[in-house]
Amino acid sequence: MQLKQSVLFFKIAASTSAIVIIFVSWFLYYEVSRSARLTAQLTQLQTALQRTMDQEEHILIRAQKDDVSAIPQLKYSYQDSFSNLLNFMANEEALLPLLLQLDELSKAYFGKLDELIRLHEQLGYDENAGIYGEFRRSAHALQERISGKAMPQLEITILELRRREKDFLLRADLSYLQQHEQLVMHAEQLIKDSALSEEISNLLKRYEAGFASYVAILRKLGLHDGEGVRAELFTEKQKLRSQFELVSIRTQAVTQERKESIILYGLILIVLMNIAVLILLNYQNSKVTRHILAINKVLVKVAKLEDFSLRVNIDGNDEIAQIAHQLDDLLAFIETLLARLSAAQQRLIEEAKMASLGNMVSGFAHELNTPLGVAITSQSHLKEQVATLKSQLELGKLQRQTLTTLITEAEAALYLLENNLHRTASLVDDFKLVAVNREFEEKSTFNLKHLVKNVFDCYQSELNQEDYAIELEIPENLTLISYPSVFSQVVGYSINNCIKHAKIDGQKLNIVVSTVLINDYIHFYFKDDGAGIDKELLPAIFEPFVTSKRFSGGTGLGLSIVYNLVTQKLKGEIKMQSPAHGGACLHIILTGTEFNFTEE
């Protein structure tokens, strides 16, 4: 299978996986949203039920009519919430039985709550309502009838009777009820013994019957939470809460199972697709890796050995194999191209060397022309003076004053002739030193400052004082044991660069050549304050054919030759710096050059 087909398969697999993930995420989102809505409705139902139970507690504690009047609205709210939940869970077969059972328990609870309310209505919500109001009115009527009868013992008994009544109603203690019954019997006996009217006896019986009815309903209601309707209501309430908790737990479990199922099936599908992709990817990876390693091995050898005759030689028709075939063709083309380029580069380097030598010879010839011209002029003048002396001597007209004048002028001409011939001989010696050093590449001991000065002297015709200022900061007694011809070429190429590239029209160029001894290394600096080097050109300044004067006769080989001379012949390091404000500095570090230096 070719890489194009494999990539297409991977794209299809990736797209399918993305679609599966999108659908799984959508179903999961839908389920989470549905679960959230279900939880919200359960919470709403629970809230409605809890409000009803809270209101029930208020009825049990305060038994106020206002508390009872709120029950129908709370029941309606609960039933509405339950209907909404039932409609929402209509398709949940696993939860419907639990929900219906919850409905049965809620009906039982509300039935008991209604019974509780009816009993409270019978008892009465205030002192004038229900059974409580009836026996209370009978008691008041009885107390009014016996007052003023001069029967203090009966009045005291009735007061004790009412006190026990209140103690029982406040504390719900049956012992007070027994005392109350005994006091009723005692009051009846007192009324009978005193032969009071039958009306008083009937009032006492009415009071006794009303109180007995009140106690009977109260006991049916339950004197405590563990008795009567109150106990039954508490039991139904506990069942309802347990069932509600069961519904909540089971609902969460069902929704959780559904979400886990969605995630599980989605993951299984994605894993299966990924396994298929991994199998194909492993096959392609082994094949591609093998070919790429073969290509990389050849490229590493080519980069390390610079041998472009190496070939990959991979069989196959896939894209990697085609790349290998094209790489083999490219290596063959580069091999041929390098052979041609090497020949052309060698020719250009020789031309650059000859051009540099030509500049030096031209400067030397110009410099040599001045002393020779003065010498020729002096010789001609001296020849004329000798001819004048000869003619006057032959005519016999030679006078002492004339002879003295001729001798003085002859001495001056001879002085000029001698000085300029010495100057010419010195220039010839300097040029011979440079020329001989260029021809014979042998180590020798030389004074660095003198060598640099001699090279600058060869460029005197181009480095006039109006446009250039030369300063040599090299110790006089610093001698090197190295290749003077290499140093001559380095300095010569540097001077050529200053003339061609650094000089700014209308501005004097300052050139400073200096050396510093640091840690037994010689640091050689060739600096100028000229135009400088573009920052884009600076990183590649030592590469062949890099020049800013491409269309002005520049070849870009000068600094490349200097770099090769310093790094290969002198075994040193070389750097080029150009500050943003202008100028350039060629920094050469001679790490393997022997030298002698004695401080004065």
PDB file of C-alpha atoms in Angstrom, residues 349-537:
ATOM      1  CA  ILE A 349      40.756  31.928  -6.440  1.00  0.00           C
ATOM      2  CA  GLU A 350      43.858  32.066  -8.594  1.00  0.00           C
ATOM      3  CA  GLU A 351      42.436  35.106 -10.362  1.00  0.00           C
ATOM      4  CA  ALA A 352      41.713  36.744  -7.005  1.00  0.00           C
ATOM      5  CA  LYS A 353      45.269  36.024  -5.835  1.00  0.00           C
ATOM      6  CA  MET A 354      46.675  37.447  -9.044  1.00  0.00           C
ATOM      7  CA  ALA A 355      44.458  40.501  -8.691  1.00  0.00           C
ATOM      8  CA  SER A 356      45.712  41.035  -5.153  1.00  0.00           C
ATOM      9  CA  LEU A 357      49.294  40.605  -6.305  1.00  0.00           C
ATOM     10  CA  GLY A 358      48.608  42.988  -9.197  1.00  0.00           C
ATOM     11  CA  ASN A 359      47.363  45.642  -6.789  1.00  0.00           C
ATOM     12  CA  MET A 360      50.490  45.189  -4.709  1.00  0.00           C
ATOM     13  CA  VAL A 361      52.767  45.365  -7.751  1.00  0.00           C
ATOM     14  CA  SER A 362      50.893  48.418  -9.028  1.00  0.00           C
ATOM     15  CA  GLY A 363      51.363  50.149  -5.689  1.00  0.00           C
ATOM     16  CA  PHE A 364      55.004  49.147  -5.576  1.00  0.00           C
ATOM     17  CA  ALA A 365      55.606  50.471  -9.114  1.00  0.00           C
ATOM     18  CA  HIS A 366      53.907  53.761  -8.238  1.00  0.00           C
ATOM     19  CA  GLU A 367      55.945  54.069  -5.053  1.00  0.00           C
ATOM     20  CA  LEU A 368      59.159  53.146  -6.875  1.00  0.00           C
ATOM     21  CA  ASN A 369      58.495  55.684  -9.618  1.00  0.00           C
ATOM     22  CA  THR A 370      58.976  58.694  -7.299  1.00  0.00           C
ATOM     23  CA  PRO A 371      62.553  58.023  -6.046  1.00  0.00           C
ATOM     24  CA  LEU A 372      63.632  56.825  -9.489  1.00  0.00           C
ATOM     25  CA  GLY A 373      62.233  60.016 -11.065  1.00  0.00           C
ATOM     26  CA  VAL A 374      64.139  62.183  -8.581  1.00  0.00           C
ATOM     27  CA  ALA A 375      67.286  60.139  -9.191  1.00  0.00           C
ATOM     28  CA  ILE A 376      66.982  60.533 -12.965  1.00  0.00           C
ATOM     29  CA  THR A 377      66.382  64.285 -12.590  1.00  0.00           C
ATOM     30  CA  SER A 378      69.412  64.607 -10.308  1.00  0.00           C
ATOM     31  CA  GLN A 379      71.550  62.596 -12.748  1.00  0.00           C
ATOM     32  CA  SER A 380      70.430  64.790 -15.654  1.00  0.00           C
ATOM     33  CA  HIS A 381      71.181  67.985 -13.716  1.00  0.00           C
ATOM     34  CA  LEU A 382      74.563  66.591 -12.679  1.00  0.00           C
ATOM     35  CA  LYS A 383      75.280  65.683 -16.298  1.00  0.00           C
ATOM     36  CA  GLU A 384      74.513  69.233 -17.392  1.00  0.00           C
ATOM     37  CA  GLN A 385      76.796  70.695 -14.684  1.00  0.00           C
ATOM     38  CA  VAL A 386      79.640  68.352 -15.756  1.00  0.00           C
ATOM     39  CA  ALA A 387      79.151  69.402 -19.416  1.00  0.00           C
ATOM     40  CA  THR A 388      79.277  73.093 -18.397  1.00  0.00           C
ATOM     41  CA  LEU A 389      82.446  72.502 -16.397  1.00  0.00           C
ATOM     42  CA  LYS A 390      84.054  70.677 -19.296  1.00  0.00           C
ATOM     43  CA  SER A 391      83.231  73.376 -21.849  1.00  0.00           C
ATOM     44  CA  GLN A 392      84.492  76.228 -19.655  1.00  0.00           C
ATOM     45  CA  LEU A 393      87.620  74.255 -18.862  1.00  0.00           C
ATOM     46  CA  GLU A 394      88.318  73.654 -22.548  1.00  0.00           C
ATOM     47  CA  LEU A 395      87.778  77.370 -23.356  1.00  0.00           C
ATOM     48  CA  GLY A 396      89.958  78.425 -20.459  1.00  0.00           C
ATOM     49  CA  LYS A 397      87.182  80.474 -18.972  1.00  0.00           C
ATOM     50  CA  LEU A 398      86.745  78.468 -15.782  1.00  0.00           C
ATOM     51  CA  GLN A 399      86.623  80.789 -12.808  1.00  0.00           C
ATOM     52  CA  ARG A 400      86.883  79.904  -9.159  1.00  0.00           C
ATOM     53  CA  GLN A 401      83.369  81.141  -8.308  1.00  0.00           C
ATOM     54  CA  THR A 402      81.873  79.131 -11.175  1.00  0.00           C
ATOM     55  CA  LEU A 403      83.770  76.015 -10.078  1.00  0.00           C
ATOM     56  CA  THR A 404      82.595  76.487  -6.518  1.00  0.00           C
ATOM     57  CA  THR A 405      78.966  76.855  -7.677  1.00  0.00           C
ATOM     58  CA  LEU A 406      79.231  73.782  -9.906  1.00  0.00           C
ATOM     59  CA  ILE A 407      80.741  71.718  -7.089  1.00  0.00           C
ATOM     60  CA  THR A 408      77.953  72.820  -4.666  1.00  0.00           C
ATOM     61  CA  GLU A 409      75.206  71.930  -7.143  1.00  0.00           C
ATOM     62  CA  ALA A 410      76.929  68.624  -7.972  1.00  0.00           C
ATOM     63  CA  GLU A 411      77.117  67.723  -4.279  1.00  0.00           C
ATOM     64  CA  ALA A 412      73.377  68.495  -3.877  1.00  0.00           C
ATOM     65  CA  ALA A 413      72.516  66.400  -6.950  1.00  0.00           C
ATOM     66  CA  LEU A 414      74.689  63.538  -5.705  1.00  0.00           C
ATOM     67  CA  TYR A 415      72.974  63.773  -2.272  1.00  0.00           C
ATOM     68  CA  LEU A 416      69.509  63.555  -3.874  1.00  0.00           C
ATOM     69  CA  LEU A 417      70.670  60.767  -6.148  1.00  0.00           C
ATOM     70  CA  GLU A 418      72.147  58.792  -3.247  1.00  0.00           C
ATOM     71  CA  ASN A 419      69.044  59.191  -1.007  1.00  0.00           C
ATOM     72  CA  ASN A 420      66.561  58.240  -3.698  1.00  0.00           C
ATOM     73  CA  LEU A 421      68.646  55.266  -4.815  1.00  0.00           C
ATOM     74  CA  HIS A 422      68.724  54.085  -1.163  1.00  0.00           C
ATOM     75  CA  ARG A 423      64.939  54.562  -1.034  1.00  0.00           C
ATOM     76  CA  THR A 424      64.583  52.540  -4.216  1.00  0.00           C
ATOM     77  CA  ALA A 425      66.784  49.766  -2.866  1.00  0.00           C
ATOM     78  CA  SER A 426      64.724  49.668   0.350  1.00  0.00           C
ATOM     79  CA  LEU A 427      61.481  49.360  -1.626  1.00  0.00           C
ATOM     80  CA  VAL A 428      62.970  46.595  -3.741  1.00  0.00           C
ATOM     81  CA  ASP A 429      64.090  44.727  -0.601  1.00  0.00           C
ATOM     82  CA  ASP A 430      60.596  45.034   0.912  1.00  0.00           C
ATOM     83  CA  PHE A 431      58.934  43.816  -2.254  1.00  0.00           C
ATOM     84  CA  LYS A 432      61.428  40.948  -2.530  1.00  0.00           C
ATOM     85  CA  LEU A 433      60.551  39.941   1.018  1.00  0.00           C
ATOM     86  CA  VAL A 434      56.819  39.852   0.217  1.00  0.00           C
ATOM     87  CA  ALA A 435      57.310  38.200  -3.158  1.00  0.00           C
ATOM     88  CA  VAL A 436      59.743  35.576  -1.875  1.00  0.00           C
ATOM     89  CA  ASN A 437      57.455  34.788   1.057  1.00  0.00           C
ATOM     90  CA  ARG A 438      54.546  34.284  -1.307  1.00  0.00           C
ATOM     91  CA  GLU A 439      56.587  31.845  -3.349  1.00  0.00           C
ATOM     92  CA  PHE A 440      58.171  29.757  -0.601  1.00  0.00           C
ATOM     93  CA  GLU A 441      55.677  28.546   2.064  1.00  0.00           C
ATOM     94  CA  GLU A 442      58.177  27.758   4.826  1.00  0.00           C
ATOM     95  CA  LYS A 443      58.143  28.743   8.467  1.00  0.00           C
ATOM     96  CA  SER A 444      60.545  31.500   9.392  1.00  0.00           C
ATOM     97  CA  THR A 445      61.050  34.056  12.118  1.00  0.00           C
ATOM     98  CA  PHE A 446      59.891  37.576  11.282  1.00  0.00           C
ATOM     99  CA  ASN A 447      58.966  40.824  12.966  1.00  0.00           C
ATOM    100  CA  LEU A 448      55.222  41.196  12.742  1.00  0.00           C
ATOM    101  CA  LYS A 449      55.155  44.999  12.774  1.00  0.00           C
ATOM    102  CA  HIS A 450      57.795  45.277  10.052  1.00  0.00           C
ATOM    103  CA  LEU A 451      55.941  42.797   7.862  1.00  0.00           C
ATOM    104  CA  VAL A 452      52.632  44.634   8.244  1.00  0.00           C
ATOM    105  CA  LYS A 453      54.345  47.974   7.544  1.00  0.00           C
ATOM    106  CA  ASN A 454      55.983  46.569   4.399  1.00  0.00           C
ATOM    107  CA  VAL A 455      52.617  45.396   3.077  1.00  0.00           C
ATOM    108  CA  PHE A 456      51.094  48.826   3.731  1.00  0.00           C
ATOM    109  CA  ASP A 457      54.057  50.430   1.954  1.00  0.00           C
ATOM    110  CA  CYS A 458      53.154  48.478  -1.177  1.00  0.00           C
ATOM    111  CA  TYR A 459      49.737  50.208  -1.135  1.00  0.00           C
ATOM    112  CA  GLN A 460      51.022  53.742  -0.572  1.00  0.00           C
ATOM    113  CA  SER A 461      49.792  54.867  -3.982  1.00  0.00           C
ATOM    114  CA  GLU A 462      46.202  53.973  -3.041  1.00  0.00           C
ATOM    115  CA  LEU A 463      46.354  54.847   0.667  1.00  0.00           C
ATOM    116  CA  ASN A 464      47.006  58.578   0.347  1.00  0.00           C
ATOM    117  CA  GLN A 465      47.157  60.614   3.547  1.00  0.00           C
ATOM    118  CA  GLU A 466      44.168  62.772   2.652  1.00  0.00           C
ATOM    119  CA  ASP A 467      41.767  59.820   2.484  1.00  0.00           C
ATOM    120  CA  TYR A 468      43.361  57.252   4.833  1.00  0.00           C
ATOM    121  CA  ALA A 469      44.964  57.300   8.289  1.00  0.00           C
ATOM    122  CA  ILE A 470      47.009  54.237   9.209  1.00  0.00           C
ATOM    123  CA  GLU A 471      47.910  53.366  12.794  1.00  0.00           C
ATOM    124  CA  LEU A 472      49.929  50.301  13.799  1.00  0.00           C
ATOM    125  CA  GLU A 473      49.633  49.304  17.470  1.00  0.00           C
ATOM    126  CA  ILE A 474      51.996  46.331  17.291  1.00  0.00           C
ATOM    127  CA  PRO A 475      54.937  45.919  19.679  1.00  0.00           C
ATOM    128  CA  GLU A 476      58.284  46.536  17.986  1.00  0.00           C
ATOM    129  CA  ASN A 477      59.887  43.463  19.560  1.00  0.00           C
ATOM    130  CA  LEU A 478      57.161  40.935  18.755  1.00  0.00           C
ATOM    131  CA  THR A 479      58.500  38.214  16.441  1.00  0.00           C
ATOM    132  CA  LEU A 480      56.577  35.216  15.131  1.00  0.00           C
ATOM    133  CA  ILE A 481      57.730  31.804  13.986  1.00  0.00           C
ATOM    134  CA  SER A 482      55.223  31.151  11.241  1.00  0.00           C
ATOM    135  CA  TYR A 483      54.461  31.762   7.551  1.00  0.00           C
ATOM    136  CA  PRO A 484      55.171  35.417   6.669  1.00  0.00           C
ATOM    137  CA  SER A 485      53.651  34.995   3.206  1.00  0.00           C
ATOM    138  CA  VAL A 486      50.323  33.975   4.803  1.00  0.00           C
ATOM    139  CA  PHE A 487      50.359  37.066   7.019  1.00  0.00           C
ATOM    140  CA  SER A 488      51.194  39.214   3.974  1.00  0.00           C
ATOM    141  CA  GLN A 489      48.209  37.817   2.102  1.00  0.00           C
ATOM    142  CA  VAL A 490      45.888  38.267   5.089  1.00  0.00           C
ATOM    143  CA  VAL A 491      46.940  41.896   5.523  1.00  0.00           C
ATOM    144  CA  GLY A 492      46.812  42.494   1.756  1.00  0.00           C
ATOM    145  CA  TYR A 493      43.275  41.146   1.392  1.00  0.00           C
ATOM    146  CA  SER A 494      42.216  43.186   4.438  1.00  0.00           C
ATOM    147  CA  ILE A 495      43.642  46.358   2.887  1.00  0.00           C
ATOM    148  CA  ASN A 496      41.866  45.598  -0.398  1.00  0.00           C
ATOM    149  CA  ASN A 497      38.562  45.171   1.479  1.00  0.00           C
ATOM    150  CA  CYS A 498      39.015  48.532   3.200  1.00  0.00           C
ATOM    151  CA  ILE A 499      39.700  50.251  -0.123  1.00  0.00           C
ATOM    152  CA  LYS A 500      36.827  48.580  -2.000  1.00  0.00           C
ATOM    153  CA  HIS A 501      34.149  48.237   0.686  1.00  0.00           C
ATOM    154  CA  ALA A 502      34.880  50.335   3.781  1.00  0.00           C
ATOM    155  CA  LYS A 503      35.827  53.704   2.240  1.00  0.00           C
ATOM    156  CA  ILE A 504      33.012  56.293   2.257  1.00  0.00           C
ATOM    157  CA  ASP A 505      33.279  59.111  -0.269  1.00  0.00           C
ATOM    158  CA  GLY A 506      34.217  62.429   1.322  1.00  0.00           C
ATOM    159  CA  GLN A 507      35.144  60.827   4.654  1.00  0.00           C
ATOM    160  CA  LYS A 508      38.583  59.880   5.897  1.00  0.00           C
ATOM    161  CA  LEU A 509      38.992  56.183   6.704  1.00  0.00           C
ATOM    162  CA  ASN A 510      40.936  55.319   9.875  1.00  0.00           C
ATOM    163  CA  ILE A 511      42.609  51.912   9.872  1.00  0.00           C
ATOM    164  CA  VAL A 512      44.065  50.498  13.095  1.00  0.00           C
ATOM    165  CA  VAL A 513      46.079  47.268  13.167  1.00  0.00           C
ATOM    166  CA  SER A 514      46.839  46.013  16.667  1.00  0.00           C
ATOM    167  CA  THR A 515      47.880  42.910  18.595  1.00  0.00           C
ATOM    168  CA  VAL A 516      47.201  41.842  22.176  1.00  0.00           C
ATOM    169  CA  LEU A 517      48.781  38.928  24.047  1.00  0.00           C
ATOM    170  CA  ILE A 518      46.212  37.058  26.205  1.00  0.00           C
ATOM    171  CA  ASN A 519      46.871  33.663  27.839  1.00  0.00           C
ATOM    172  CA  ASP A 520      49.805  32.899  25.493  1.00  0.00           C
ATOM    173  CA  TYR A 521      47.570  33.568  22.469  1.00  0.00           C
ATOM    174  CA  ILE A 522      48.094  36.348  19.944  1.00  0.00           C
ATOM    175  CA  HIS A 523      44.966  38.378  19.217  1.00  0.00           C
ATOM    176  CA  PHE A 524      45.380  40.220  15.904  1.00  0.00           C
ATOM    177  CA  TYR A 525      42.875  43.020  15.093  1.00  0.00           C
ATOM    178  CA  PHE A 526      42.375  44.812  11.781  1.00  0.00           C
ATOM    179  CA  LYS A 527      39.809  47.582  12.401  1.00  0.00           C
ATOM    180  CA  ASP A 528      38.324  50.428  10.407  1.00  0.00           C
ATOM    181  CA  ASP A 529      35.580  53.026  10.954  1.00  0.00           C
ATOM    182  CA  GLY A 530      34.082  52.782   7.484  1.00  0.00           C
ATOM    183  CA  ALA A 531      30.751  51.703   6.029  1.00  0.00           C
ATOM    184  CA  GLY A 532      30.505  48.457   8.004  1.00  0.00           C
ATOM    185  CA  ILE A 533      28.822  45.194   6.999  1.00  0.00           C
ATOM    186  CA  ASP A 534      25.095  44.532   6.643  1.00  0.00           C
ATOM    187  CA  LYS A 535      23.744  42.386   9.492  1.00  0.00           C
ATOM    188  CA  GLU A 536      22.129  40.043   6.943  1.00  0.00           C
ATOM    189  CA  LEU A 537      25.529  39.502   5.285  1.00  0.00           C
TER     190      LEU A 537
END
